[in-house]
Coordinates of C-alpha atoms and ligand atoms in Angstrom, one line a residue:
M1 CA -20.5 211.2 215.4
E2 CA -17.1 210.3 216.9
Q3 CA -14.7 208.7 214.5
L4 CA -14.9 204.9 214.4
S5 CA -11.9 202.7 215.3
D6 CA -9.9 200.8 212.7
V7 CA -9.5 197.7 214.7
G8 CA -10.8 196.0 217.9
L9 CA -8.8 194.0 220.4
I10 CA -10.3 191.5 222.8
G11 CA -8.3 190.3 225.8
L12 CA -6.1 192.7 227.7
G13 CA -3.6 190.2 229.1
V14 CA 0.2 190.3 228.8
M15 CA 0.0 190.0 225.0
G16 CA -3.2 191.9 224.3
E17 CA -2.2 195.2 225.9
N18 CA 1.1 195.2 224.0
L19 CA -0.6 194.3 220.7
A20 CA -3.1 197.2 221.2
L21 CA -0.2 199.6 221.8
N22 CA 1.6 198.3 218.8
M23 CA -1.5 198.8 216.6
E24 CA -1.9 202.3 217.8
R25 CA 1.8 203.1 217.3
N26 CA 1.3 202.0 213.7
G27 CA -1.4 204.7 213.2
R28 CA -4.5 202.7 214.0
R29 CA -7.4 203.8 216.1
V30 CA -8.0 200.9 218.5
S31 CA -11.0 199.8 220.5
V32 CA -10.4 197.4 223.4
W33 CA -12.6 195.1 225.4
N34 CA -11.9 192.6 228.2
R35 CA -14.4 190.3 229.8
T36 CA -15.7 191.4 233.2
V37 CA -15.8 188.8 235.9
P38 CA -18.1 190.5 238.5
G39 CA -16.5 191.0 241.8
V40 CA -13.2 189.7 240.6
E41 CA -11.9 191.9 237.7
E42 CA -13.9 194.9 236.7
G43 CA -13.0 197.8 234.5
V44 CA -9.9 196.2 232.9
A45 CA -10.3 198.1 229.6
E46 CA -10.9 201.4 231.4
R47 CA -7.8 200.9 233.6
F48 CA -5.7 200.2 230.6
V49 CA -7.0 203.3 228.8
E50 CA -6.3 205.5 231.8
G51 CA -2.9 203.8 232.4
R52 CA -0.5 202.6 229.7
A53 CA -2.8 203.7 226.9
A54 CA -3.4 207.2 228.3
G55 CA -3.4 209.9 225.7
K56 CA -3.4 207.4 222.9
Q57 CA -5.9 206.6 220.2
I58 CA -7.3 203.7 222.2
L59 CA -10.9 203.5 223.4
G60 CA -11.9 201.1 226.2
F61 CA -15.3 199.3 226.5
S62 CA -16.9 197.1 229.1
D63 CA -20.0 196.5 226.9
L64 CA -19.4 194.1 224.0
S65 CA -22.1 195.5 221.7
E66 CA -20.7 199.0 222.2
F67 CA -17.2 197.8 221.5
V68 CA -18.4 196.2 218.2
A69 CA -20.4 199.3 217.2
S70 CA -17.3 201.5 217.7
L71 CA -15.5 199.7 214.8
N72 CA -15.3 200.6 211.1
R73 CA -16.8 198.0 208.7
P74 CA -15.8 195.4 207.7
R75 CA -14.8 195.0 211.3
I76 CA -11.4 193.6 212.2
I77 CA -11.2 192.1 215.7
M78 CA -8.2 190.4 217.1
M79 CA -8.7 188.1 220.1
M80 CA -5.8 187.5 222.4
V81 CA -7.2 185.3 225.1
R82 CA -6.5 181.9 226.7
A83 CA -6.5 179.2 224.0
G84 CA -9.3 176.5 224.2
D85 CA -12.9 177.0 225.2
A86 CA -12.4 180.7 225.8
V87 CA -12.1 181.3 222.1
D88 CA -15.3 179.4 221.3
E89 CA -17.2 181.2 224.0
L90 CA -16.0 184.5 222.7
I91 CA -17.0 183.7 219.1
D92 CA -20.5 182.9 220.4
Q93 CA -20.7 186.1 222.4
V94 CA -19.4 188.5 219.7
S95 CA -20.9 186.9 216.6
P96 CA -24.5 188.2 217.1
F97 CA -23.2 191.8 216.9
L98 CA -21.1 191.2 213.7
A99 CA -22.1 191.4 210.1
E100 CA -21.3 189.4 207.0
G101 CA -17.6 189.9 205.9
D102 CA -16.3 190.9 209.3
V103 CA -13.0 189.4 210.3
L104 CA -12.1 187.6 213.6
I105 CA -8.4 186.9 214.2
D106 CA -7.4 184.5 217.0
G107 CA -3.8 185.5 217.9
G108 CA -3.5 183.0 220.8
N109 CA -1.8 179.6 220.8
S110 CA -4.7 177.6 219.6
D111 CA -4.7 174.1 218.4
Y112 CA -4.7 174.1 214.6
M113 CA -7.5 171.6 214.4
D114 CA -9.7 173.9 216.5
T115 CA -8.8 176.7 214.2
G116 CA -9.8 174.7 211.1
R117 CA -13.1 173.9 212.7
R118 CA -13.6 177.6 213.6
V119 CA -12.8 178.8 210.1
A120 CA -15.6 176.6 208.8
A121 CA -18.1 177.4 211.5
C122 CA -17.5 181.2 211.1
R123 CA -17.8 180.9 207.3
A124 CA -21.3 179.4 207.8
R125 CA -22.2 182.5 209.8
G126 CA -20.7 184.8 207.1
L127 CA -17.6 185.7 209.1
L128 CA -14.0 185.4 208.1
F129 CA -11.9 183.6 210.7
V130 CA -8.2 183.8 210.8
G131 CA -5.9 181.8 213.2
A132 CA -2.7 183.8 213.5
G133 CA 0.3 182.4 215.5
V134 CA 2.2 185.2 217.2
S135 CA 5.7 184.7 218.4
G136 CA 8.0 187.1 220.3
G137 CA 6.5 187.3 223.7
A138 CA 5.4 190.5 225.3
E139 CA 8.3 192.5 223.8
G140 CA 7.5 191.2 220.3
A141 CA 3.8 192.0 220.8
L142 CA 4.8 195.6 221.6
R143 CA 7.7 196.2 219.2
G144 CA 7.1 193.8 216.4
A145 CA 6.4 190.0 216.5
S146 CA 6.6 187.3 213.9
I147 CA 2.9 186.7 212.9
M148 CA 1.7 183.6 211.1
P149 CA -1.9 184.0 209.8
G150 CA -4.0 181.4 208.1
G151 CA -7.6 180.5 207.6
A152 CA -10.2 182.4 205.5
K153 CA -8.1 183.8 202.6
E154 CA -10.6 186.5 201.7
A155 CA -9.6 188.2 205.0
W156 CA -5.9 188.6 204.0
P157 CA -6.2 191.7 201.8
L158 CA -8.2 193.3 204.7
I159 CA -5.8 192.5 207.5
R160 CA -2.5 192.4 205.6
P161 CA -1.6 196.1 206.0
L162 CA -2.3 196.0 209.8
L163 CA -0.5 192.7 210.5
Q164 CA 2.5 193.6 208.4
D165 CA 2.8 197.0 210.0
M166 CA 2.7 195.4 213.4
A167 CA 5.2 192.7 212.6
A168 CA 8.9 192.8 213.1
K169 CA 11.0 193.6 210.1
A170 CA 13.9 191.4 209.0
A171 CA 17.3 193.0 208.3
D172 CA 16.3 193.6 204.7
G173 CA 13.1 195.3 205.8
T174 CA 10.7 192.4 204.9
P175 CA 7.8 192.2 207.4
C176 CA 7.9 188.9 209.4
C177 CA 4.3 188.2 208.6
D178 CA 2.8 186.5 205.5
W179 CA -0.2 184.4 204.6
M180 CA 0.5 180.7 205.5
G181 CA -2.5 178.9 204.0
P182 CA -6.1 177.8 204.6
D183 CA -7.7 176.2 207.7
G184 CA -5.4 176.0 210.7
A185 CA -2.1 176.4 208.7
G186 CA -1.1 179.5 210.6
H187 CA -1.4 177.8 214.0
F188 CA 0.3 174.7 212.7
V189 CA 3.3 176.7 211.5
K190 CA 3.4 178.4 214.9
M191 CA 3.2 175.1 216.7
V192 CA 6.2 173.8 214.6
H193 CA 8.0 177.0 215.4
N194 CA 7.6 176.3 219.1
G195 CA 8.8 172.7 218.6
I196 CA 12.0 174.0 217.0
E197 CA 12.3 176.5 219.8
Y198 CA 12.2 173.6 222.3
G199 CA 14.9 171.9 220.3
D200 CA 17.1 175.0 220.0
M201 CA 16.8 175.7 223.8
Q202 CA 17.6 172.1 224.8
L203 CA 20.7 172.0 222.5
I204 CA 22.0 175.3 224.0
A205 CA 21.3 173.9 227.5
E206 CA 23.3 170.7 226.7
T207 CA 26.1 172.9 225.4
Y208 CA 26.2 174.8 228.6
F209 CA 26.0 171.5 230.6
L210 CA 28.8 169.9 228.6
L211 CA 31.1 173.0 228.9
K212 CA 30.4 173.2 232.6
R213 CA 30.5 169.6 233.7
A214 CA 33.0 168.0 231.2
G215 CA 34.9 171.1 230.3
G216 CA 35.1 172.7 233.7
M217 CA 34.4 176.2 232.3
D218 CA 33.2 179.0 234.5
N219 CA 30.2 181.2 233.8
E220 CA 32.3 184.2 232.6
R221 CA 34.2 182.1 230.1
M222 CA 31.0 180.4 228.9
S223 CA 29.3 183.8 228.5
R224 CA 32.2 185.1 226.4
L225 CA 32.2 181.9 224.3
F226 CA 28.4 182.3 223.6
G227 CA 29.1 186.0 222.8
R228 CA 31.7 185.0 220.3
W229 CA 29.5 182.4 218.7
N230 CA 26.9 185.0 218.4
E231 CA 29.1 186.8 215.9
G232 CA 29.3 183.7 213.7
R233 CA 27.0 181.2 212.0
L234 CA 25.2 180.6 215.3
K235 CA 24.1 184.2 215.6
S236 CA 20.6 184.1 217.1
Y237 CA 18.4 185.6 219.8
L238 CA 18.7 182.5 222.0
V239 CA 22.5 182.4 221.8
E240 CA 22.7 186.1 222.5
I241 CA 20.4 185.9 225.6
T242 CA 22.3 182.8 226.8
S243 CA 25.5 184.9 226.9
D244 CA 23.7 187.6 228.9
I245 CA 22.1 185.1 231.3
L246 CA 25.4 183.3 232.1
A247 CA 27.1 186.6 233.1
Y248 CA 24.2 188.0 235.1
K249 CA 24.9 188.5 238.8
E250 CA 22.7 189.4 241.7
A251 CA 23.5 192.2 244.1
D252 CA 25.7 190.0 246.3
G253 CA 27.9 189.1 243.3
G254 CA 26.5 185.5 242.9
Y255 CA 25.4 184.3 239.4
L256 CA 21.6 184.1 239.2
V257 CA 21.7 181.1 236.8
D258 CA 23.4 179.0 239.4
R259 CA 20.6 179.7 241.8
I260 CA 17.7 178.8 239.5
L261 CA 16.2 175.4 240.2
D262 CA 16.8 172.9 237.4
V263 CA 13.1 172.3 236.8
A264 CA 11.7 173.5 233.4
G265 CA 8.1 174.4 232.7
Q266 CA 6.1 174.1 229.5
K267 CA 2.8 175.2 228.2
G268 CA 2.0 172.4 225.7
T269 CA 2.9 173.5 222.2
G270 CA 6.1 171.5 222.2
Q271 CA 4.1 168.4 223.1
W272 CA 1.6 169.2 220.4
S273 CA 4.2 169.3 217.8
V274 CA 5.5 165.9 218.9
K275 CA 2.0 164.4 218.9
N276 CA 1.4 165.7 215.4
A277 CA 4.7 164.4 214.2
L278 CA 3.7 161.0 215.5
E279 CA 0.4 161.2 213.8
L280 CA 1.9 162.3 210.5
G281 CA 4.6 159.6 210.7
E282 CA 7.5 162.0 210.8
S283 CA 10.9 161.5 212.5
F284 CA 11.0 164.1 215.2
G285 CA 13.3 162.6 217.8
L286 CA 15.4 165.6 218.8
I287 CA 12.3 167.8 219.5
A288 CA 10.6 164.9 221.3
E289 CA 13.8 164.5 223.4
A290 CA 13.6 168.2 224.2
V291 CA 10.1 167.8 225.6
F292 CA 11.0 164.6 227.5
Q293 CA 14.0 166.4 229.1
R294 CA 11.7 169.1 230.4
N295 CA 9.5 166.3 231.8
I296 CA 12.4 164.5 233.5
S297 CA 13.6 167.9 234.9
T298 CA 10.4 168.1 236.9
Q299 CA 11.3 164.8 238.7
K300 CA 13.8 166.6 240.9
E301 CA 13.4 164.5 244.0
L302 CA 13.7 161.2 242.0
R303 CA 16.8 162.5 240.3
V304 CA 18.4 163.5 243.6
E305 CA 17.7 160.1 245.0
A306 CA 19.0 158.3 241.9
A307 CA 22.1 160.4 241.9
R308 CA 22.7 159.3 245.5
V309 CA 22.1 155.6 244.7
Y310 CA 24.5 155.7 241.8
A311 CA 26.9 158.2 243.4
S312 CA 26.8 160.0 240.0
R313 CA 27.7 163.5 241.2
L314 CA 30.7 164.7 239.3
E315 CA 33.4 164.1 241.9
K316 CA 36.5 163.9 239.8
E317 CA 38.2 166.8 237.9
P318 CA 36.3 167.6 234.7
Y319 CA 38.0 166.1 231.7
A320 CA 37.3 167.3 228.2
S321 CA 38.8 165.8 225.1
F322 CA 37.2 168.4 222.9
S323 CA 37.7 172.0 222.1
A324 CA 35.3 174.9 222.2
D325 CA 35.3 174.9 218.4
E326 CA 34.3 171.3 218.4
V327 CA 31.4 172.1 220.7
E328 CA 30.4 174.9 218.3
Q329 CA 30.4 172.4 215.4
T330 CA 28.3 170.0 217.4
L331 CA 25.8 172.7 218.3
F332 CA 25.5 173.8 214.7
A333 CA 25.1 170.4 213.2
S334 CA 22.5 169.4 215.8
K335 CA 20.7 172.7 215.3
L336 CA 20.4 171.8 211.6
V337 CA 18.7 168.5 212.6
A338 CA 16.2 170.4 214.7
Y339 CA 15.3 172.5 211.7
A340 CA 15.4 169.5 209.3
Q341 CA 12.9 167.8 211.5
G342 CA 10.7 170.9 211.9
F343 CA 10.6 171.7 208.2
D344 CA 10.0 168.1 207.3
L345 CA 6.9 168.1 209.5
L346 CA 5.7 171.3 207.8
S347 CA 6.3 169.7 204.5
R348 CA 4.4 166.5 205.4
A349 CA 1.4 168.5 206.8
S350 CA 1.4 170.7 203.7
E351 CA 1.1 167.6 201.5
Q352 CA -1.4 165.8 203.8
F353 CA -3.8 168.8 204.2
G354 CA -3.2 170.4 200.7
W355 CA -1.9 173.6 202.3
N356 CA 0.8 174.3 199.8
L357 CA 3.1 175.8 202.5
D358 CA 6.0 178.0 201.2
L359 CA 8.9 176.7 203.3
A360 CA 11.3 179.4 202.1
M361 CA 8.8 182.1 203.0
I362 CA 8.3 180.6 206.4
A363 CA 12.1 180.6 207.0
R364 CA 12.2 184.2 206.0
M365 CA 9.3 185.1 208.2
W366 CA 11.1 183.7 211.3
R367 CA 14.2 185.9 210.7
G368 CA 12.8 188.6 213.0
G369 CA 10.5 189.1 216.0
C370 CA 10.3 185.5 217.1
I371 CA 12.2 183.5 219.7
I372 CA 14.1 181.4 217.1
R373 CA 15.2 184.3 215.0
S374 CA 18.7 183.8 213.7
A375 CA 21.1 184.6 210.9
F376 CA 20.9 181.0 209.9
L377 CA 17.3 181.3 208.7
D378 CA 18.4 183.5 205.8
E379 CA 20.7 180.7 204.6
L380 CA 17.9 178.2 205.1
A381 CA 15.4 180.3 203.0
R382 CA 18.0 180.6 200.2
A383 CA 18.7 176.8 200.4
Y384 CA 14.9 176.0 200.1
E385 CA 14.7 178.4 197.1
A386 CA 17.7 176.8 195.4
G387 CA 16.2 173.4 196.2
G388 CA 12.9 174.1 194.6
G389 CA 11.1 174.7 197.9
R390 CA 11.1 171.1 199.2
G391 CA 13.5 168.5 200.5
N392 CA 15.4 167.5 203.6
L393 CA 17.8 170.4 204.4
M394 CA 20.6 168.0 205.5
L395 CA 21.0 167.2 201.8
F396 CA 21.2 170.8 200.6
P397 CA 24.7 171.6 199.4
A398 CA 24.7 174.8 201.5
F399 CA 24.6 172.6 204.6
S400 CA 26.0 169.2 203.6
T401 CA 29.5 170.6 203.4
Q402 CA 29.3 172.1 206.8
V403 CA 27.9 168.9 208.3
R404 CA 30.6 166.8 206.7
E405 CA 33.2 169.1 208.3
A406 CA 31.5 169.0 211.7
L407 CA 31.0 165.2 211.7
P408 CA 34.2 164.1 213.4
A409 CA 33.8 166.8 216.2
W410 CA 30.1 165.9 216.5
R411 CA 30.9 162.2 217.1
R412 CA 33.8 162.9 219.4
V413 CA 31.8 165.4 221.6
V414 CA 28.8 163.1 221.9
A415 CA 31.1 160.1 222.7
T416 CA 33.0 162.1 225.3
A417 CA 29.8 163.2 226.9
V418 CA 28.6 159.7 227.1
C419 CA 31.9 158.4 228.6
E420 CA 31.9 161.3 231.1
G421 CA 28.3 160.5 232.1
V422 CA 27.0 163.9 231.0
A423 CA 23.4 163.7 229.7
V424 CA 23.2 165.1 226.2
P425 CA 20.1 163.3 224.8
A426 CA 19.3 166.0 222.2
F427 CA 22.9 166.0 220.8
A428 CA 22.9 162.2 220.7
S429 CA 19.4 162.0 219.2
A430 CA 20.5 164.5 216.5
L431 CA 23.6 162.5 215.7
N432 CA 21.7 159.2 215.6
Y433 CA 19.1 160.8 213.3
F434 CA 21.9 161.8 211.0
H435 CA 23.4 158.3 211.1
S436 CA 20.0 156.8 210.4
L437 CA 19.3 159.3 207.6
T438 CA 22.6 158.7 205.9
T439 CA 22.5 154.9 206.2
D440 CA 21.2 153.1 203.1
F441 CA 20.6 150.0 205.0
L442 CA 18.8 149.9 208.4
P443 CA 17.9 146.9 210.5
A444 CA 14.3 147.4 209.7
N445 CA 14.5 144.1 207.7
L446 CA 14.8 142.2 210.9
I447 CA 11.8 144.1 212.5
Q448 CA 9.7 143.3 209.4
A449 CA 10.8 139.6 209.7
Q450 CA 9.7 139.6 213.4
R451 CA 6.4 141.2 212.5
D452 CA 5.8 138.6 209.8
Y453 CA 6.9 135.8 212.1
F454 CA 4.5 136.6 215.0
G455 CA 1.7 138.4 213.1
A456 CA 1.9 137.5 209.4
H457 CA 2.3 141.2 208.7
T458 CA 4.2 140.4 205.4
F459 CA 7.4 142.0 204.0
E460 CA 8.8 143.4 200.7
R461 CA 11.9 141.6 199.3
T462 CA 15.2 143.2 198.2
D463 CA 15.0 141.0 195.1
G464 CA 11.3 141.8 194.4
E465 CA 9.3 144.8 193.2
R466 CA 8.4 147.6 195.7
G467 CA 4.8 147.3 196.7
K468 CA 4.7 143.5 196.3
F469 CA 4.3 141.8 199.7
Y470 CA 5.4 138.3 200.8
H471 CA 4.6 136.1 203.8
E472 CA 6.7 133.2 205.1
E473 CA 5.6 130.3 207.2
W474 CA 8.5 130.6 209.6
V475 CA 7.5 127.6 211.7
S476 CA 4.9 125.1 210.8
L477 CA 1.9 125.2 213.2
Q478 CA 1.2 121.6 214.1
Ligands
LIG501 P1 -2.8 186.3 229.9 O1 -2.0 187.4 230.3 O2 -3.1 185.2 230.9 O3 -4.2 186.8 229.4 C1 -5.3 186.0 229.0 C2 -6.4 186.9 228.5 O4 -7.5 186.0 228.2 C3 -7.0 187.8 229.6 O5 -7.4 189.0 229.0 C4 -8.2 187.0 230.1 O6 -9.2 187.8 230.7 C5 -8.7 186.4 228.8 N1 -9.6 185.3 229.0 C6 -9.3 184.1 229.6 N2 -10.4 183.4 229.6 C7 -11.4 184.1 229.0 C8 -12.7 183.8 228.6 N3 -13.3 182.6 228.9 N4 -13.4 184.8 227.9 C9 -12.8 185.9 227.6 N5 -11.6 186.2 227.9 C10 -10.8 185.3 228.6 O7 -2.3 185.5 228.6 P2 -1.3 186.1 227.4 O8 0.1 185.7 227.8 O9 -1.7 187.5 227.1 O10 -1.7 185.1 226.2 C11 -2.9 185.2 225.5 C12 -2.8 184.2 224.3 O11 -1.6 184.4 223.6 C13 -2.7 182.7 224.8 O12 -3.3 181.9 223.9 C14 -1.2 182.5 224.8 O13 -0.9 181.1 224.6 C15 -0.8 183.3 223.5 N6 0.6 183.7 223.5 C16 1.2 184.1 224.6 C17 2.6 184.5 224.5 C18 3.3 185.0 225.7 O14 4.6 185.1 225.6 N7 2.7 185.3 226.8 C19 3.2 184.5 223.3 C20 2.5 184.1 222.1 C21 1.2 183.7 222.3 P3 -9.2 188.1 232.3 O15 -8.1 189.2 232.4 O16 -10.5 188.5 232.6 O17 -8.8 186.8 232.9

């Protein structure tokens, strides 16, 4: 009988094809299956096997039971399909062919609550379900991504060699893949990764905007500046590609970035991270602002009309009372806030759901393969280790010195942007978060007084014990 495959892959979309090739390159025999929509899309697996996978140890199937029968036991099947109902439908379709102890991995961008539910439902059927966030896009899927698995822990020894072989490797050779925790922990970590990615991208976009509109810098200079920053503490994939993008010209010599409509899309994981931060009571303003800015970008017609009404096009000569170094300090300090908010959300979820997330390990796992990979994550991992694995990173000595140094520039840059009418909501939100965090007295006393005044919601007293609540009859009801 023909040799059985080591792993199965379902869903030959952009990510699935590349993951299958990655598995094969790492010495696995792979079986692949894609749904067949009669009359629309037939023979997807066969086409792949005859095309990009030609001559490789990859077998294509159009029959699901034959696909499952082609796999070694316990079977390991990775699904890379559209998140949502498609995953539940697939579990129902494939389960009847599976046996106790087989492993199903969902590598899509699923909601972590769905993953938690699926882990339990599959366990009841004797199957081990793993929700694995995958970051790095098509290239990462092919050459090595950052992979964040969580769910049925018994599956980890079975899938660890495969996933760690497929994952990107950090500069010190560590695979960018490790076990996150039970239930939907893997997908939760991926969701927070995407939230931080939204924050990072918005901060870089505001930097560009500020340099261009208030600093009057041209694309070549900005590209060189980002290139220089990429050799320092801001070294990261996103800063590197920003330098490339700014210098990229079309055949006629025009800069492509200047011809791209200022309307940004999104697929929902940024929003999810914000919703979850709200539900878990975390302060997540910078990342929320990044999502809101994508929302307002889509209101192009309204913005054009409003700019006309307020004549707010930049008509005068750009004026900048800040240096490029001060902008670098602003970007760095604000980036710290994005990570502080993201990691605080992870910490809160870990506590709330009993996941015991290892924050230093998560920082190390994001050093390669994923979109937010950066030199800074090494420092972050070391800071968490030194800090006992928990705590707000703005307070870690490794960062507080840098923040203290950056603060005057951070304030001046944000103030100048505001005075010049350049929208920098993420920079401002980051700075205000910092001001709130480092203020030992906030005006929440007045809010509590108002709440008690109109709704008898009670308050604690500065001269009383914590946890003891008082109510005042502010006005006598006649
Ligand atoms: P894609 O190119 O649109 O492919 C989607 C795949 O899902 C196709 O194979 C599609 O089959 C299959 N599918 C859709 N509905 C299905 C159903 N009801 N039953 C069975 N199969 C179904 O998407 P992708 O970019 O590869 O993304 C796949 C997953 O990875 C998504 O959850 C996505 O969010 C996540 N992800 C994507 C990226 C990225 O950069 N693209 C990065 C990380 C994670 P048909 O060909 O028959 O339609």
